[in-house]
C-alpha cells in the first residue's frame, strides 16, 4: 500500500480543525544583516564552509550509511581555521586545501571569520545563536604570542593557561563546553593525555521557535518507514494544509520551515519513493545548494514531520585525512607558529552535537575540539618510570660505571 495513504488518512480529521492557509512572512532585514555586495568576503567564506561541510557529511555517510549523523560545518571549519593560524609549510597548505580555501590569504580568512562570527548571532533577535571559541594550553608550554593574539582578535577566543596534570583540568574544560552550549553538551573530554599541550574548541548553540508553531493537539501517531526496511510508530507534528516555501523535482521534495523573523530556517529534503538517500547525499555540493535556494516558491502543502531528538559524536581524523589533511596528524606536521620549536601535531579532531525538534521549535548545539600534542621534539620532556628499568651509578671524571642494576618490580627487594 502506498505510504502516502497512511499520511493522508491520519490527517483527514485534523484538516477539519484547520481550514485556513497562512503565508510564510518575508524575512525582515536587520541592521546587522550580512551585505554580500558591500562586503563579499564573509559570503564567499560561507560558500567554502558549506562546500567543506557537504564533503565531511558525505564522508560520514559513506562510512556509516545506516546510522544517523548530525554535524555543524561552521563549528568544524571554525576550529580548523583557528589551528590554521599555527601552521606553516605543507601543513598549512593541506589544511587550507581541505577547507577549500587554497586561493585565500590567511588575513582574508581571519577577517571574513571576524565578520561572520560577529554578525550571525545578531541577524534575528527572535533566534538565539551563540558562537564561542577558546584555547587551553598546558602550564609550562610556551605559546607564541602572535598565535594567541590572532585567535583572540579575529575569533574572539578565550585564552586559558591550565595545569593539565590536575584532575580538575578536565572538569574545567567540560564546564566551559556545558556553559557555552546551555547544558546540551556537558562533556567533550574524558581525560587529558600526558603529551597533550593544547586544545582549541569551538562551541555553537542555537535555539529558534518556529515562525508558525505546530499545534500539539494536531499531533498524531503514524508509521515511519526506516531505511533498513523496518517500520515503527512515531509521533508526527503537522500544521495541516497551508502555504510553505516549497519545491520539488523528479528526485525529491523540499520545504523550508522558518524560525523567528524568518532569517533562519530548517530546510528538509525528502527523496521521492524509489529514490535513495545515497543519491541525494552524494549529489550535495555548494553549486546545487545555492541553486536550490532560488527554487522555493510559495505553495499550498499538506505537511507533517516527526518530532525527534538526536545526539551524535564522531572523531573526524579519518575523514579529514581522506580530504587531504594527513600531514597535520603526523610527525611531519609543522605547527611552528604555535611554538617555534615545532614538534607538534593534531592528535584528534572530535565533533559532538545534539538537536531536539518539537512543536515549539529547535534547540541544537555542537562542539568541535582539536587536540594538539607533542611529537618527537616536545617543548618539554615527560617521563614516568612506571615499568621495568635499568639504572647506572657513574662518576663524571673517568665515566666509570660504579653500579648498574635493573628493577623489574620495585616492591620486591
Short mmCIF file of C-alpha atoms in Angstrom, two decimals:
data_model
loop_
_atom_site.label_atom_id
_atom_site.label_comp_id
_atom_site.label_asym_id
_atom_site.label_seq_id
_atom_site.Cartn_x
_atom_site.Cartn_y
_atom_site.Cartn_z
CA UNK A 1 0.00 0.00 0.00
CA UNK A 2 1.31 3.47 -0.85
CA UNK A 3 2.98 5.19 2.12
CA UNK A 4 1.14 8.44 1.37
CA UNK A 5 -2.15 6.69 2.17
CA UNK A 6 -1.18 6.44 5.84
CA UNK A 7 -0.21 10.12 5.95
CA UNK A 8 -3.36 11.41 4.25
CA UNK A 9 -5.63 9.12 6.25
CA UNK A 10 -4.15 10.26 9.54
CA UNK A 11 -4.59 13.92 8.60
CA UNK A 12 -8.15 13.82 7.29
CA UNK A 13 -9.77 14.59 10.61
CA UNK A 14 -7.07 17.05 11.60
CA UNK A 15 -7.71 19.14 8.50
CA UNK A 16 -11.22 19.77 9.72
CA UNK A 17 -9.64 21.66 12.61
CA UNK A 18 -7.67 23.98 10.35
CA UNK A 19 -9.01 25.12 7.01
CA UNK A 20 -7.09 28.38 6.59
CA UNK A 21 -3.72 28.91 5.00
CA UNK A 22 -1.03 31.20 6.29
CA UNK A 23 1.64 32.81 4.18
CA UNK A 24 5.21 32.49 5.35
CA UNK A 25 6.39 36.02 6.21
CA UNK A 26 9.22 37.52 4.23
CA UNK A 27 12.47 37.73 6.18
CA UNK A 28 12.84 41.02 7.99
CA UNK A 29 16.07 42.87 7.36
CA UNK A 30 18.34 43.50 10.31
CA UNK A 31 20.86 46.29 10.60
CA UNK A 32 23.39 43.52 11.18
CA UNK A 33 22.38 41.67 8.02
CA UNK A 34 25.35 40.38 6.06
CA UNK A 35 25.78 42.51 2.95
CA UNK A 36 27.31 40.34 0.25
CA UNK A 37 27.59 43.29 -2.15
CA UNK A 38 29.34 45.73 0.15
CA UNK A 39 31.46 43.04 1.82
CA UNK A 40 31.53 39.83 -0.25
CA UNK A 41 34.34 38.13 1.69
CA UNK A 42 32.19 36.65 4.52
CA UNK A 43 29.63 35.41 1.99
CA UNK A 44 32.38 33.81 -0.07
CA UNK A 45 33.60 32.18 3.13
CA UNK A 46 30.10 30.78 3.73
CA UNK A 47 30.27 29.05 0.33
CA UNK A 48 33.57 27.39 1.22
CA UNK A 49 32.28 26.36 4.66
CA UNK A 50 29.18 24.83 3.08
CA UNK A 51 31.22 23.01 0.45
CA UNK A 52 33.58 21.63 3.08
CA UNK A 53 30.63 20.66 5.28
CA UNK A 54 28.96 18.73 2.48
CA UNK A 55 32.19 16.81 1.90
CA UNK A 56 32.50 15.90 5.57
CA UNK A 57 28.83 14.91 5.73
CA UNK A 58 29.22 12.73 2.63
CA UNK A 59 32.28 11.06 4.13
CA UNK A 60 30.46 10.30 7.36
CA UNK A 61 27.50 8.89 5.44
CA UNK A 62 29.73 6.68 3.31
CA UNK A 63 31.47 5.34 6.40
CA UNK A 64 28.22 4.61 8.29
CA UNK A 65 25.33 4.70 5.79
CA UNK A 66 22.88 3.02 8.18
CA UNK A 67 23.44 5.44 11.08
CA UNK A 68 22.04 8.88 11.87
CA UNK A 69 24.52 11.74 11.69
CA UNK A 70 24.43 15.41 12.61
CA UNK A 71 27.29 17.92 12.31
CA UNK A 72 27.92 21.66 12.30
CA UNK A 73 30.10 22.62 9.31
CA UNK A 74 30.54 26.08 10.81
CA UNK A 75 31.85 24.64 14.08
CA UNK A 76 34.29 22.23 12.42
CA UNK A 77 35.61 24.78 9.93
CA UNK A 78 35.98 27.48 12.59
CA UNK A 79 38.06 25.24 14.85
CA UNK A 80 40.25 24.15 11.93
CA UNK A 81 40.72 27.77 10.84
CA UNK A 82 41.83 28.66 14.34
CA UNK A 83 44.55 26.00 14.23
CA UNK A 84 45.41 27.01 10.65
CA UNK A 85 46.92 30.17 12.11
CA UNK A 86 49.53 28.00 13.82
CA UNK A 87 50.51 26.00 10.74
CA UNK A 88 53.33 26.52 8.27
CA UNK A 89 54.55 24.98 5.01
CA UNK A 90 52.89 21.83 3.72
CA UNK A 91 50.75 21.55 6.86
CA UNK A 92 49.23 24.97 6.27
CA UNK A 93 48.63 24.14 2.60
CA UNK A 94 46.97 20.83 3.46
CA UNK A 95 44.57 22.41 5.97
CA UNK A 96 43.68 25.26 3.60
CA UNK A 97 43.07 22.86 0.72
CA UNK A 98 40.92 20.62 2.92
CA UNK A 99 38.84 23.66 3.90
CA UNK A 100 38.59 24.63 0.19
CA UNK A 101 40.43 27.86 0.98
CA UNK A 102 43.52 27.27 -1.14
CA UNK A 103 43.17 30.57 -3.04
CA UNK A 104 42.71 32.65 0.11
CA UNK A 105 45.26 34.67 2.01
CA UNK A 106 45.33 33.94 5.74
CA UNK A 107 44.43 37.52 6.66
CA UNK A 108 41.38 37.29 4.33
CA UNK A 109 40.25 34.13 6.11
CA UNK A 110 40.64 35.73 9.54
CA UNK A 111 38.85 38.95 8.57
CA UNK A 112 35.98 37.02 6.99
CA UNK A 113 35.54 34.93 10.14
CA UNK A 114 35.57 38.06 12.29
CA UNK A 115 32.61 39.49 10.38
CA UNK A 116 30.76 36.19 10.08
CA UNK A 117 31.09 35.13 13.72
CA UNK A 118 30.19 38.63 14.91
CA UNK A 119 27.13 39.16 12.72
CA UNK A 120 25.46 35.74 12.58
CA UNK A 121 24.27 35.84 16.23
CA UNK A 122 22.63 39.25 15.63
CA UNK A 123 20.64 38.53 12.47
CA UNK A 124 17.37 37.70 14.21
CA UNK A 125 16.52 38.94 17.69
CA UNK A 126 13.94 36.16 17.99
CA UNK A 127 16.53 33.42 17.44
CA UNK A 128 19.31 32.74 19.93
CA UNK A 129 22.65 31.88 18.37
CA UNK A 130 25.82 31.74 20.45
CA UNK A 131 29.26 31.08 18.99
CA UNK A 132 32.20 30.77 21.37
CA UNK A 133 35.85 29.85 20.89
CA UNK A 134 38.58 29.05 23.38
CA UNK A 135 42.20 27.93 23.53
CA UNK A 136 43.51 25.99 26.52
CA UNK A 137 47.23 25.32 26.81
CA UNK A 138 49.33 23.38 29.28
CA UNK A 139 51.03 25.35 32.01
CA UNK A 140 54.74 25.46 31.17
CA UNK A 141 54.17 25.10 27.41
CA UNK A 142 55.41 28.19 25.58
CA UNK A 143 52.93 29.54 23.01
CA UNK A 144 53.92 32.25 20.56
CA UNK A 145 52.04 35.47 21.41
CA UNK A 146 51.15 36.13 17.76
CA UNK A 147 49.19 32.87 17.58
CA UNK A 148 47.18 33.73 20.66
CA UNK A 149 46.69 37.34 19.57
CA UNK A 150 45.30 36.49 16.14
CA UNK A 151 42.85 33.98 17.59
CA UNK A 152 41.79 36.44 20.26
CA UNK A 153 41.33 39.29 17.78
CA UNK A 154 39.62 37.54 14.87
CA UNK A 155 37.96 34.51 16.50
CA UNK A 156 37.29 36.17 19.89
CA UNK A 157 38.89 33.15 21.53
CA UNK A 158 39.14 32.96 25.28
CA UNK A 159 42.74 32.09 26.19
CA UNK A 160 43.40 29.99 29.28
CA UNK A 161 46.63 28.55 30.71
CA UNK A 162 45.85 25.40 32.70
CA UNK A 163 47.71 22.78 34.69
CA UNK A 164 46.74 19.73 32.63
CA UNK A 165 48.09 17.36 35.30
CA UNK A 166 45.43 18.32 37.83
CA UNK A 167 42.28 16.16 37.84
CA UNK A 168 40.06 19.24 37.78
CA UNK A 169 41.52 20.37 34.42
CA UNK A 170 39.14 18.08 32.53
CA UNK A 171 36.23 19.34 34.62
CA UNK A 172 37.15 22.97 33.90
CA UNK A 173 37.20 22.46 30.13
CA UNK A 174 33.99 20.40 30.18
CA UNK A 175 32.31 23.08 32.30
CA UNK A 176 33.16 25.69 29.66
CA UNK A 177 31.61 23.49 26.97
CA UNK A 178 28.49 22.90 29.05
CA UNK A 179 28.10 26.62 29.71
CA UNK A 180 28.52 27.64 26.05
CA UNK A 181 26.02 25.03 24.86
CA UNK A 182 23.41 25.84 27.52
CA UNK A 183 23.83 22.36 29.02
CA UNK A 184 23.05 20.42 25.84
CA UNK A 185 26.61 19.07 25.70
CA UNK A 186 28.11 18.57 29.13
CA UNK A 187 31.32 16.73 28.27
CA UNK A 188 33.87 16.75 25.46
CA UNK A 189 36.92 15.33 27.30
CA UNK A 190 37.27 12.14 29.34
CA UNK A 191 40.93 12.69 30.18
CA UNK A 192 43.96 14.74 29.17
CA UNK A 193 46.85 12.60 27.86
CA UNK A 194 50.36 13.27 29.14
CA UNK A 195 51.56 14.53 25.74
CA UNK A 196 48.65 16.95 25.20
CA UNK A 197 49.77 20.57 25.16
CA UNK A 198 46.76 22.46 23.77
CA UNK A 199 43.05 22.27 22.99
CA UNK A 200 41.24 24.57 20.57
CA UNK A 201 37.46 24.49 20.97
CA UNK A 202 34.51 25.93 19.11
CA UNK A 203 31.02 25.74 20.60
CA UNK A 204 27.77 26.70 18.88
CA UNK A 205 24.32 26.92 20.46
CA UNK A 206 21.09 27.55 18.54
CA UNK A 207 17.54 27.99 19.79
CA UNK A 208 14.76 29.07 17.48
CA UNK A 209 10.99 28.95 17.74
CA UNK A 210 9.04 28.22 14.59
CA UNK A 211 7.54 31.26 12.91
CA UNK A 212 4.39 29.15 12.71
CA UNK A 213 4.37 26.88 15.75
CA UNK A 214 2.92 23.39 15.48
CA UNK A 215 -0.22 22.73 17.50
CA UNK A 216 0.34 19.74 19.81
CA UNK A 217 -3.38 18.97 19.61
CA UNK A 218 -2.86 18.11 15.94
CA UNK A 219 -0.11 15.59 16.65
CA UNK A 220 -0.82 12.01 15.65
CA UNK A 221 0.82 8.58 15.64
CA UNK A 222 1.70 7.05 12.30
CA UNK A 223 4.22 4.78 10.62
CA UNK A 224 7.79 5.78 9.82
CA UNK A 225 9.49 3.59 7.21
CA UNK A 226 13.19 3.34 8.07
CA UNK A 227 15.99 2.89 5.55
CA UNK A 228 16.60 -0.71 6.65
CA UNK A 229 13.08 -1.72 5.68
CA UNK A 230 11.78 -1.71 9.24
CA UNK A 231 8.80 0.40 10.26
CA UNK A 232 7.70 1.85 13.56
CA UNK A 233 5.03 4.10 15.01
CA UNK A 234 6.23 7.65 15.73
CA UNK A 235 4.64 10.93 16.74
CA UNK A 236 4.12 13.38 13.89
CA UNK A 237 3.60 17.14 14.02
CA UNK A 238 1.55 18.96 11.40
CA UNK A 239 0.37 22.44 10.55
CA UNK A 240 -2.28 20.99 8.31
CA UNK A 241 -2.63 22.33 4.80
CA UNK A 242 -1.13 25.79 4.38
CA UNK A 243 1.36 27.84 2.39
CA UNK A 244 5.05 26.96 2.62
CA UNK A 245 8.23 27.80 0.75
CA UNK A 246 8.44 24.58 -1.26
CA UNK A 247 9.76 22.97 -4.42
CA UNK A 248 10.16 19.52 -5.89
CA UNK A 249 11.91 17.90 -8.83
CA UNK A 250 12.00 14.40 -10.23
CA UNK A 251 14.00 13.04 -7.29
CA UNK A 252 12.94 14.91 -4.15
CA UNK A 253 10.62 17.28 -2.32
CA UNK A 254 11.99 20.27 -0.40
CA UNK A 255 10.39 22.55 2.17
CA UNK A 256 11.65 25.49 4.23
CA UNK A 257 10.39 25.96 7.80
CA UNK A 258 11.27 29.42 9.15
CA UNK A 259 12.25 30.40 12.68
CA UNK A 260 11.60 33.75 14.35
CA UNK A 261 11.57 36.56 11.80
CA UNK A 262 12.39 34.06 9.02
CA UNK A 263 16.12 34.84 8.89
CA UNK A 264 16.84 31.26 9.92
CA UNK A 265 15.03 28.16 8.71
CA UNK A 266 15.12 24.39 8.66
CA UNK A 267 15.25 23.01 5.12
CA UNK A 268 14.01 19.43 4.73
CA UNK A 269 14.85 17.36 1.63
CA UNK A 270 12.83 14.20 1.17
CA UNK A 271 13.82 11.71 -1.55
CA UNK A 272 10.80 10.59 -3.52
CA UNK A 273 9.70 6.97 -3.31
CA UNK A 274 12.13 4.85 -5.27
CA UNK A 275 14.93 7.42 -4.89
CA UNK A 276 17.75 6.71 -2.47
CA UNK A 277 19.26 8.70 0.36
CA UNK A 278 22.68 7.73 -1.04
CA UNK A 279 21.94 9.53 -4.29
CA UNK A 280 20.70 12.67 -2.54
CA UNK A 281 23.70 12.92 -0.21
CA UNK A 282 26.24 12.15 -2.93
CA UNK A 283 24.80 14.96 -5.05
CA UNK A 284 25.23 17.59 -2.32
CA UNK A 285 27.53 20.39 -3.42
CA UNK A 286 27.61 24.12 -2.97
CA UNK A 287 26.54 24.84 -6.56
CA UNK A 288 23.35 22.79 -6.32
CA UNK A 289 22.73 24.03 -2.78
CA UNK A 290 22.80 27.65 -3.93
CA UNK A 291 20.58 26.80 -6.90
CA UNK A 292 18.04 25.09 -4.64
CA UNK A 293 17.68 28.26 -2.58
CA UNK A 294 16.34 30.09 -5.65
CA UNK A 295 13.77 27.37 -6.43
CA UNK A 296 11.48 27.74 -3.42
CA UNK A 297 8.04 29.10 -4.20
CA UNK A 298 5.01 29.72 -2.00
CA UNK A 299 2.91 26.58 -2.39
CA UNK A 300 -0.01 25.11 -0.51
CA UNK A 301 1.27 21.90 1.08
CA UNK A 302 -0.15 19.30 3.41
CA UNK A 303 2.94 18.79 5.56
CA UNK A 304 3.85 16.66 8.57
CA UNK A 305 7.13 15.63 10.17
CA UNK A 306 8.19 13.52 13.15
CA UNK A 307 9.37 15.01 16.40
CA UNK A 308 12.93 13.88 17.01
CA UNK A 309 15.97 14.16 19.23
CA UNK A 310 19.46 13.23 18.11
CA UNK A 311 22.83 13.07 19.85
CA UNK A 312 25.95 12.46 17.76
CA UNK A 313 29.69 12.19 18.39
CA UNK A 314 32.47 11.43 15.94
CA UNK A 315 36.23 11.54 15.74
CA UNK A 316 36.99 13.25 12.41
CA UNK A 317 40.65 12.30 11.94
CA UNK A 318 39.99 9.76 9.18
CA UNK A 319 37.50 11.92 7.29
CA UNK A 320 39.90 14.88 7.33
CA UNK A 321 42.79 12.61 6.34
CA UNK A 322 40.77 11.38 3.37
CA UNK A 323 40.12 15.01 2.40
CA UNK A 324 43.87 15.77 2.36
CA UNK A 325 44.90 16.70 5.91
CA UNK A 326 47.01 13.61 6.67
CA UNK A 327 50.21 15.56 7.33
CA UNK A 328 48.59 17.53 10.18
CA UNK A 329 48.10 14.29 12.15
CA UNK A 330 51.65 13.01 11.53
CA UNK A 331 55.13 13.61 12.86
CA UNK A 332 55.78 15.70 9.73
CA UNK A 333 53.28 18.36 10.83
CA UNK A 334 54.59 21.91 11.07
CA UNK A 335 52.85 23.97 13.73
CA UNK A 336 55.84 26.19 14.38
CA UNK A 337 53.61 29.28 14.52
CA UNK A 338 52.19 27.87 17.76
CA UNK A 339 55.59 27.05 19.24
CA UNK A 340 58.71 27.86 17.24
CA UNK A 341 60.45 24.67 18.36
CA UNK A 342 57.85 22.67 16.44
CA UNK A 343 57.39 19.03 17.27
CA UNK A 344 53.60 19.34 17.39
CA UNK A 345 50.77 17.55 15.62
CA UNK A 346 47.00 17.29 15.83
CA UNK A 347 46.11 14.31 18.00
CA UNK A 348 42.40 14.38 17.24
CA UNK A 349 39.54 16.43 15.89
CA UNK A 350 36.39 15.44 17.74
CA UNK A 351 32.88 16.68 16.99
CA UNK A 352 29.88 16.34 19.28
CA UNK A 353 26.36 17.56 18.58
CA UNK A 354 22.80 17.45 19.86
CA UNK A 355 19.43 18.54 18.44
CA UNK A 356 15.83 18.35 19.56
CA UNK A 357 12.91 19.29 17.31
CA UNK A 358 9.39 19.65 18.67
CA UNK A 359 6.21 21.69 18.27
CA UNK A 360 7.79 24.93 19.54
CA UNK A 361 10.97 24.87 17.51
CA UNK A 362 14.53 23.63 17.56
CA UNK A 363 17.34 23.59 20.10
CA UNK A 364 20.74 22.47 18.91
CA UNK A 365 24.40 22.61 19.90
CA UNK A 366 27.72 21.44 18.53
CA UNK A 367 31.27 21.39 19.82
CA UNK A 368 34.49 20.80 17.90
CA UNK A 369 37.68 20.19 19.85
CA UNK A 370 41.15 19.95 18.34
CA UNK A 371 43.87 18.39 20.46
CA UNK A 372 47.49 19.37 19.89
CA UNK A 373 50.18 17.06 21.23
CA UNK A 374 53.96 16.97 21.32
CA UNK A 375 55.72 14.58 18.92
CA UNK A 376 59.41 13.79 18.54
CA UNK A 377 60.61 17.23 19.61
CA UNK A 378 58.47 18.14 22.61
CA UNK A 379 58.76 21.52 24.25
CA UNK A 380 59.43 19.65 27.49
CA UNK A 381 60.01 16.03 28.47
CA UNK A 382 57.52 13.75 30.14
CA UNK A 383 58.94 10.66 31.86
CA UNK A 384 57.02 8.50 34.26
CA UNK A 385 59.04 5.48 35.42
CA UNK A 386 56.09 3.11 35.53
CA UNK A 387 57.68 -0.04 34.06
CA UNK A 388 60.89 -2.11 34.47
CA UNK A 389 64.02 -0.02 34.16
CA UNK A 390 67.81 -0.07 34.30
CA UNK A 391 69.85 2.27 36.47
CA UNK A 392 73.53 3.17 36.49
CA UNK A 393 75.71 4.95 39.04
CA UNK A 394 78.79 6.50 37.49
CA UNK A 395 81.43 9.09 38.14
CA UNK A 396 81.77 12.14 35.93
CA UNK A 397 85.57 12.39 35.89
CA UNK A 398 86.52 8.97 34.49
CA UNK A 399 82.98 7.97 33.47
CA UNK A 400 83.39 4.72 35.37
CA UNK A 401 80.28 2.65 35.92
CA UNK A 402 80.24 2.11 39.63
CA UNK A 403 76.95 0.29 39.80
CA UNK A 404 74.38 -0.96 37.31
CA UNK A 405 71.10 -2.59 38.01
CA UNK A 406 67.62 -3.31 36.78
CA UNK A 407 64.32 -3.03 38.55
CA UNK A 408 61.55 -5.35 37.43
CA UNK A 409 59.37 -4.81 40.48
CA UNK A 410 60.25 -2.05 42.94
CA UNK A 411 58.12 -3.62 45.71
CA UNK A 412 60.33 -6.71 45.84
CA UNK A 413 63.86 -6.27 47.12
#
